[in-house]
PDB file of C-alpha atoms and ligand atoms in Angstrom:
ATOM      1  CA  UNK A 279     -39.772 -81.888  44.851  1.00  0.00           C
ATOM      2  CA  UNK A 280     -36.346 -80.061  45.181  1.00  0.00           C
ATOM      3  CA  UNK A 281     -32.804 -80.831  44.842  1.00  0.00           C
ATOM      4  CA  UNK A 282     -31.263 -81.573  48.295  1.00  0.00           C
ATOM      5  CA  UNK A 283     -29.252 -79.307  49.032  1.00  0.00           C
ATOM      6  CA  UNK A 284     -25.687 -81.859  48.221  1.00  0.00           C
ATOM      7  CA  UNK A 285     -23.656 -81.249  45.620  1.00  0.00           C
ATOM      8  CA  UNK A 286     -22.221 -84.448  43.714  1.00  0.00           C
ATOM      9  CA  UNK A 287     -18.996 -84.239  41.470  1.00  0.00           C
ATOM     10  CA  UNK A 288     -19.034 -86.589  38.877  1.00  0.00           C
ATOM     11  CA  UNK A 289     -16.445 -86.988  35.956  1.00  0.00           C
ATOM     12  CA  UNK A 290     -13.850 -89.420  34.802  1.00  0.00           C
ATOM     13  CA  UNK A 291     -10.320 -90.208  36.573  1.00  0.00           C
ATOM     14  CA  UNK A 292      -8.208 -87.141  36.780  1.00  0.00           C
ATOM     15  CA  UNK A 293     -11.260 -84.473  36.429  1.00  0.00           C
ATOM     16  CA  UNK A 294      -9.955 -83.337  39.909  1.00  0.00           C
ATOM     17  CA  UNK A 295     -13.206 -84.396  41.813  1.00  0.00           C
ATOM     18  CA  UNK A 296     -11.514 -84.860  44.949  1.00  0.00           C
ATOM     19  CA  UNK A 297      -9.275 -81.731  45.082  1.00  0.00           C
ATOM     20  CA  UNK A 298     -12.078 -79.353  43.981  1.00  0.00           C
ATOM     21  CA  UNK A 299     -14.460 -81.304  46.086  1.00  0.00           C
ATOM     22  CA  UNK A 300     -12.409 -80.691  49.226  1.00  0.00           C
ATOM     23  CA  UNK A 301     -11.911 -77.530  48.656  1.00  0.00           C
ATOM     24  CA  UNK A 302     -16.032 -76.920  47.658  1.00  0.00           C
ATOM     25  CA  UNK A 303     -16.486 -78.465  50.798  1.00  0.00           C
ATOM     26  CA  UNK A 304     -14.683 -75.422  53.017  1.00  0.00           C
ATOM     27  CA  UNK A 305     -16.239 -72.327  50.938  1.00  0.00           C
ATOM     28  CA  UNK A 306     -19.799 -73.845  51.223  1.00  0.00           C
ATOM     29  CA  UNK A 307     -19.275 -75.212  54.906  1.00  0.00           C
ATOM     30  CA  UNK A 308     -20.978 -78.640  53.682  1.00  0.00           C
ATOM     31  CA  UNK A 309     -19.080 -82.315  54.575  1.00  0.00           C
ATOM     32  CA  UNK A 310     -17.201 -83.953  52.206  1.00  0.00           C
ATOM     33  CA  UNK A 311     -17.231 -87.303  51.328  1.00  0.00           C
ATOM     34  CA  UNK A 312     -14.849 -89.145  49.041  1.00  0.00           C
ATOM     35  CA  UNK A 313     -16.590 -92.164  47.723  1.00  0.00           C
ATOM     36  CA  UNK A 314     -13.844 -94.300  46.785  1.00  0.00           C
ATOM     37  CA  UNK A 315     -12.245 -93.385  50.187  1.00  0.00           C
ATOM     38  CA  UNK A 316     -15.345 -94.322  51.940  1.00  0.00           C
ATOM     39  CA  UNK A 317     -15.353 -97.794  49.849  1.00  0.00           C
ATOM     40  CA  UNK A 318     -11.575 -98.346  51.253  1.00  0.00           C
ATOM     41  CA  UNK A 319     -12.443 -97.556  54.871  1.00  0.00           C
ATOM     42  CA  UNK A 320     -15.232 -99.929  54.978  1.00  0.00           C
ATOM     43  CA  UNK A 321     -12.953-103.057  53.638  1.00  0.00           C
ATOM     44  CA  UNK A 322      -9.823-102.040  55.048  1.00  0.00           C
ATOM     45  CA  UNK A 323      -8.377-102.165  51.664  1.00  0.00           C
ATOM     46  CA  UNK A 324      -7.305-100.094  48.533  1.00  0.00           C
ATOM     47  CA  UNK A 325      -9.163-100.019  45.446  1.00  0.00           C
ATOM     48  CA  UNK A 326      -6.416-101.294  44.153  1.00  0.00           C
ATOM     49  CA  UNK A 327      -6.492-104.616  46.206  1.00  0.00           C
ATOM     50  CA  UNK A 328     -10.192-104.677  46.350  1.00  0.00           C
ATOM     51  CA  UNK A 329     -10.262-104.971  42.765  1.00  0.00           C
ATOM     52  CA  UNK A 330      -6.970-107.691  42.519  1.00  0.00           C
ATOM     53  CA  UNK A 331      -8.391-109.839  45.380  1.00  0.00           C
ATOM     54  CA  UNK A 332     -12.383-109.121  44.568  1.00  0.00           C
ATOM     55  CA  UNK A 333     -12.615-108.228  41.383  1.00  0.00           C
ATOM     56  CA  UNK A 334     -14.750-105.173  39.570  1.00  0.00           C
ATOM     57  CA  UNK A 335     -17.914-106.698  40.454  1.00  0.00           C
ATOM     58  CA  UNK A 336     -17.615-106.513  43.455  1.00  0.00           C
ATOM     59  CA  UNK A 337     -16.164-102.953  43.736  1.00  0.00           C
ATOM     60  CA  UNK A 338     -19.362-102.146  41.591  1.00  0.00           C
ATOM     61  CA  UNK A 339     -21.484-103.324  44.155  1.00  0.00           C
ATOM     62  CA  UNK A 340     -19.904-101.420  47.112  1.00  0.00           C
ATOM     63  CA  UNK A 341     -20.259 -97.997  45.176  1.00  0.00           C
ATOM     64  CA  UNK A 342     -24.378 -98.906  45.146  1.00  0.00           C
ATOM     65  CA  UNK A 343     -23.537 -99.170  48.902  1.00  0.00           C
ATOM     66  CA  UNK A 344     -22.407 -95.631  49.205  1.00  0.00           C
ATOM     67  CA  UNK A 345     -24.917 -94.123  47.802  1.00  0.00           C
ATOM     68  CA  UNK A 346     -27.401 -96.172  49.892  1.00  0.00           C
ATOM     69  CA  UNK A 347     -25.895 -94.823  52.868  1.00  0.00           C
ATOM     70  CA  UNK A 348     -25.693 -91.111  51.247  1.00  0.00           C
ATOM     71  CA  UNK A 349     -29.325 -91.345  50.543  1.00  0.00           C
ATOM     72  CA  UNK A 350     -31.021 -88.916  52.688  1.00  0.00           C
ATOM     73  CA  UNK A 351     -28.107 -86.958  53.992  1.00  0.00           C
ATOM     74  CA  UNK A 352     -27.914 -83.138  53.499  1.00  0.00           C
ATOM     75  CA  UNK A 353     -25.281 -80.819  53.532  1.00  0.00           C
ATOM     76  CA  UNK A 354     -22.287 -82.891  51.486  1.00  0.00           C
ATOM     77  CA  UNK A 355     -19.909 -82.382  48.709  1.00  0.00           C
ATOM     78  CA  UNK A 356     -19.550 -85.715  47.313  1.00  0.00           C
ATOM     79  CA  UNK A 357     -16.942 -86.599  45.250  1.00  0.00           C
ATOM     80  CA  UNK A 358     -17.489 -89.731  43.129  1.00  0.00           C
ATOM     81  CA  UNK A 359     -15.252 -92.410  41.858  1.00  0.00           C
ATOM     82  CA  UNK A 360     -14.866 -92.152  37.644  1.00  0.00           C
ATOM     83  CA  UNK A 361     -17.023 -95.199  37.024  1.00  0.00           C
ATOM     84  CA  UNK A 362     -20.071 -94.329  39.261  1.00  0.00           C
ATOM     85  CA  UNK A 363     -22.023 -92.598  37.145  1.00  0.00           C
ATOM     86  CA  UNK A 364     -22.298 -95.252  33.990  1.00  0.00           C
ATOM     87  CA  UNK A 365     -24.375 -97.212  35.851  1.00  0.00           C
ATOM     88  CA  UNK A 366     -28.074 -96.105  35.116  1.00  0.00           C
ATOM     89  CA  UNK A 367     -29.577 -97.086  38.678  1.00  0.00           C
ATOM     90  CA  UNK A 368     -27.298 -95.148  39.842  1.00  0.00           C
ATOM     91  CA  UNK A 369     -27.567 -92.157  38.608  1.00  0.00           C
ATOM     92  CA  UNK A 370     -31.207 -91.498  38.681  1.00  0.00           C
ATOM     93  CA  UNK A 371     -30.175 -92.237  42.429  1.00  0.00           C
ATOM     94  CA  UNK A 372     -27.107 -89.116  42.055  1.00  0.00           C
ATOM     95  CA  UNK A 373     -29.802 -86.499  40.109  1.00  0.00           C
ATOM     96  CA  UNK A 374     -31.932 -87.051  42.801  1.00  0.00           C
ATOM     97  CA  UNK A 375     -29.802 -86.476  45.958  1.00  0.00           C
ATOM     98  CA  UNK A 376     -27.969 -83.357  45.329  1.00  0.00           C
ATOM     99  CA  UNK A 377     -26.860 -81.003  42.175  1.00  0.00           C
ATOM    100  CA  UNK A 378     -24.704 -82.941  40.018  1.00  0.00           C
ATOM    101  CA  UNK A 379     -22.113 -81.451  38.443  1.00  0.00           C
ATOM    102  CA  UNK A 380     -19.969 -83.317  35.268  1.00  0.00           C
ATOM    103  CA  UNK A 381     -16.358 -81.835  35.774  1.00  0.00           C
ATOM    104  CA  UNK A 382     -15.252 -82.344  32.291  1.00  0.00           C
ATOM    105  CA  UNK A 383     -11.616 -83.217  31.356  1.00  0.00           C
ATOM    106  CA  UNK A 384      -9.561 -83.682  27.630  1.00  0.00           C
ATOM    107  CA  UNK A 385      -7.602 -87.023  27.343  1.00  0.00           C
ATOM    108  CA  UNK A 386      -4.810 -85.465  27.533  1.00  0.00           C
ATOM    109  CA  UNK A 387      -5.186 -83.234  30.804  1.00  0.00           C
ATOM    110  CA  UNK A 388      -6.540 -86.735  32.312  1.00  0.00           C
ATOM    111  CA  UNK A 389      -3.392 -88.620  31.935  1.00  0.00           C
ATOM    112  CA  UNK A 390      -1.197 -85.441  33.094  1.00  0.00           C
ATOM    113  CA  UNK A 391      -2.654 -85.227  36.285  1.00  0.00           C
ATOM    114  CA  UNK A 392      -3.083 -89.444  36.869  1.00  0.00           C
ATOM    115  CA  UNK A 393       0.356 -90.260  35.207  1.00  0.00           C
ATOM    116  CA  UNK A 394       2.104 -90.179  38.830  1.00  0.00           C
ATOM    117  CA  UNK A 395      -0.311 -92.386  40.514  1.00  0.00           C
ATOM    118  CA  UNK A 396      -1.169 -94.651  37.565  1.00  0.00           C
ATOM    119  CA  UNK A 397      -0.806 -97.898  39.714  1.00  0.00           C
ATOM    120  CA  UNK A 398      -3.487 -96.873  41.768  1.00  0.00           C
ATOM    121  CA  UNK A 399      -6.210 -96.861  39.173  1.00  0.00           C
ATOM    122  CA  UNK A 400      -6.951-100.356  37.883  1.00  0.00           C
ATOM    123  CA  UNK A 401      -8.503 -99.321  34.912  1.00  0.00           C
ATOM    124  CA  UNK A 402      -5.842 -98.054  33.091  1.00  0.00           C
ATOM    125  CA  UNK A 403      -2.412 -99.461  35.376  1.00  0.00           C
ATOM    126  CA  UNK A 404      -2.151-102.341  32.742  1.00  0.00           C
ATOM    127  CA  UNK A 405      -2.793-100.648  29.569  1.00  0.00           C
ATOM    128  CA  UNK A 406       0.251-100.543  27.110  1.00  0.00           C
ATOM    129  CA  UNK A 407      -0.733 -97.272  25.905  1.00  0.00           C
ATOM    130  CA  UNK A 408      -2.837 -95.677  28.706  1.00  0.00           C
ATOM    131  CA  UNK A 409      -3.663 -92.315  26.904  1.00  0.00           C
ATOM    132  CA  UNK A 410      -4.959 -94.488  24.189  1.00  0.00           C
ATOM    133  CA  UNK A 411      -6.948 -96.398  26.904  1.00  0.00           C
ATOM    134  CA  UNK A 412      -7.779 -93.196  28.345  1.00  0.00           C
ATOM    135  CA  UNK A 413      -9.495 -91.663  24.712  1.00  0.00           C
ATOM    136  CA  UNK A 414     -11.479 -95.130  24.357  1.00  0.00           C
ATOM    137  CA  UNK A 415     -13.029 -94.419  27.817  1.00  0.00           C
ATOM    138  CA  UNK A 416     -13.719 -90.938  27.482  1.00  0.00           C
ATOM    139  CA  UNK A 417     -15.300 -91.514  24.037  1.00  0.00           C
ATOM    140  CA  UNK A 418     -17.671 -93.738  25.687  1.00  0.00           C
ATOM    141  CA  UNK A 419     -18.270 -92.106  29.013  1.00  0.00           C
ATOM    142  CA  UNK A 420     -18.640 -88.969  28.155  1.00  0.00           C
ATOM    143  CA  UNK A 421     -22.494 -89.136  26.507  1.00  0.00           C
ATOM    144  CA  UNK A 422     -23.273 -90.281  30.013  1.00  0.00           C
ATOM    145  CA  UNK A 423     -21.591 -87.511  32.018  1.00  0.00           C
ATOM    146  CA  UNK A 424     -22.768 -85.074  29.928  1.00  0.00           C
ATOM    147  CA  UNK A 425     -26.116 -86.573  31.489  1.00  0.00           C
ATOM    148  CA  UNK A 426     -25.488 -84.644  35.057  1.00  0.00           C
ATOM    149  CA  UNK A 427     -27.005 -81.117  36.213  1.00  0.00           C
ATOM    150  CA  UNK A 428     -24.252 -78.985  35.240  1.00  0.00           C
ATOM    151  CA  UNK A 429     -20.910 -78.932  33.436  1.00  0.00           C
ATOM    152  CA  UNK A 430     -17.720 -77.139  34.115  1.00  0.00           C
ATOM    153  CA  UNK A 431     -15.001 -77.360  31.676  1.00  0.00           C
ATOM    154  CA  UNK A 432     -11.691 -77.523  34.303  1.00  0.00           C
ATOM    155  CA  UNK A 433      -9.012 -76.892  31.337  1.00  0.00           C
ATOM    156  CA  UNK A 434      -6.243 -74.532  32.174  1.00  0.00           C
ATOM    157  CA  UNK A 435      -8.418 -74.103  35.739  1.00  0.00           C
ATOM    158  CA  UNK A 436      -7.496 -74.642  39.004  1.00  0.00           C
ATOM    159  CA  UNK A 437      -9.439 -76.489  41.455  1.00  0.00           C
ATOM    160  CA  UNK A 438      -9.936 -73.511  43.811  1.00  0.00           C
ATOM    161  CA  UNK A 439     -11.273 -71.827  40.498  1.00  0.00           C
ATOM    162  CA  UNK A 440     -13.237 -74.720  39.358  1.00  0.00           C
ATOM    163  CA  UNK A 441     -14.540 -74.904  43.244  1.00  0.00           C
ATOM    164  CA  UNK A 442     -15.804 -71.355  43.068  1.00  0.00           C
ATOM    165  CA  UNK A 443     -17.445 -71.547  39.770  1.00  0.00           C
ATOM    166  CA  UNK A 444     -19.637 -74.970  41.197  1.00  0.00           C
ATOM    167  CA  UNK A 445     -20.198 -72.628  44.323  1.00  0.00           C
ATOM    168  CA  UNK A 446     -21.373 -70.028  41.928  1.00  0.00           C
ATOM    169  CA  UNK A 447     -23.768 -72.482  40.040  1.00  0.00           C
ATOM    170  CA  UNK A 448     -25.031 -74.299  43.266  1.00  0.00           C
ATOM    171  CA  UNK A 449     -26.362 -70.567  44.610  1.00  0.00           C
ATOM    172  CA  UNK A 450     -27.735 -69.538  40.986  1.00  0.00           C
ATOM    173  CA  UNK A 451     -29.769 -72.666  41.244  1.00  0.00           C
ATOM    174  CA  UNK A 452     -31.087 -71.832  44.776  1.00  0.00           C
ATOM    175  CA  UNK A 453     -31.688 -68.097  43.806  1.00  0.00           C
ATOM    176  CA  UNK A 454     -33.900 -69.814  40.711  1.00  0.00           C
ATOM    177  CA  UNK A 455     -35.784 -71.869  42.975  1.00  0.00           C
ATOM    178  CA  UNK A 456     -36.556 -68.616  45.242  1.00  0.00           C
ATOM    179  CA  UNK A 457     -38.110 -66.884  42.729  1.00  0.00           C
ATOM    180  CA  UNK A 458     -40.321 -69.184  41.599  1.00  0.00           C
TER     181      UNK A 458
HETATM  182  C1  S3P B 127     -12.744 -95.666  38.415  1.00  0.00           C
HETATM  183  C2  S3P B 127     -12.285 -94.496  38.950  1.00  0.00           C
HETATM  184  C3  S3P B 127     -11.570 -94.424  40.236  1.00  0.00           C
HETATM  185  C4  S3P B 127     -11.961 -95.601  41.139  1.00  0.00           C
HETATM  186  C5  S3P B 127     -11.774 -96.888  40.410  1.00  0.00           C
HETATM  187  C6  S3P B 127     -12.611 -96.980  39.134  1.00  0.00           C
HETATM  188  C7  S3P B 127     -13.430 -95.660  37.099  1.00  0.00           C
HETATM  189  O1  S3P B 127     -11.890 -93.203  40.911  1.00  0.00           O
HETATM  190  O2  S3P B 127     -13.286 -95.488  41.563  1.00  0.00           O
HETATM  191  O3  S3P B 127     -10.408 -97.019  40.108  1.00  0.00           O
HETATM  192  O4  S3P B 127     -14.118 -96.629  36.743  1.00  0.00           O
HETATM  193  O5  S3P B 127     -13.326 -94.611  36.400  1.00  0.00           O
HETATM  194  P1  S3P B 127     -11.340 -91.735  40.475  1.00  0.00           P
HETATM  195  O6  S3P B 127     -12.222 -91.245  39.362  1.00  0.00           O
HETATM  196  O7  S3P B 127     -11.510 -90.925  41.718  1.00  0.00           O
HETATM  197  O8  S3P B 127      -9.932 -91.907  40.073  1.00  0.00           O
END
């Protein structure tokens, strides 16, 4: 069966899944949906205060509920929240809906672009050394991102580039499928 025709930025905090995904969004004329955005709409909270008052569990479990209600829905650049994707269930879910595409980041890019809004991500606002924190989460996430469809290394890129190049790869895909 193929690929719906969604395509699903995955990729840890910082990887610039939102800004590329936004911008994705206009060039291909699909929606866009920001997962952890959608998560905070639904409780009328933050992530930040859904994990202080409810904890990561539960956070956890309202990312499964996104993707319930993504399930079947065409046309979308998704952009998902850094943790989504380690969850196995999950992403056999993701690989099915929609291209997936890993938007790969160095440690060090990471904590230049999330340094100003460090307090928003609850991973890493109470680490002493957060780049530290930052390498210990990369070293064991990446194995699973490198799991998805596609991967674009976004060093030195910008996201309008890094938006073109998934545009690029989400037409290759559907000229393959043509031809066969
Ligand atoms: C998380 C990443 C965040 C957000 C939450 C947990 C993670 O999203 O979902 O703070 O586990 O990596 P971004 O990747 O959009 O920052």
């Amino acid at each position: 069966m193929p690929i719906p025709p969604n395509v699903i930025l995955i990729g840890f905090m910082g990887s610039g899944k939102t800004t590329t995904g936004k911008q994705l969004s206009k060039i291909m004329r699909f929606r866009f949906l920001d997962m952890d955005r959608w998560i905070e709409r639904k409780n009328k909270k933050t992530v930040r205060n859904i994990f202080k008052e409810k904890g990561e569990g539960y956070f956890r479990k309202e990312e499964k509920r996104a993707i319930r209600w993504l399930n079947s829905r065409n046309h979308y650049v998704i952009s998902t929240g850094g943790g989504v994707w380690l969850d196995r269930e999950n992403r056999e879910k993701l690989l099915k809906m929609g291209m997936c595409v890993w938007l790969k980041v160095s440690a060090e890019e990471a904590f230049k672009r999330i340094n100003p809004r460090l307090t928003k991500r609850p991973l890493l606002a109470g680490a002493k050394n957060p780049i530290l924190k930052i390498k210990s989460l990369l070293r064991k996430r990446d194995p699973y991102y490198s799991l998805a469809h596609q991967r674009i290394d976004t060093k030195g890129k910008s996201p309008r580039v890094v938006a073109l190049e998934t545009a690029n790869l989400f037409n290759a895909e559907g000229r393959l499928k043509n031809k066969t």
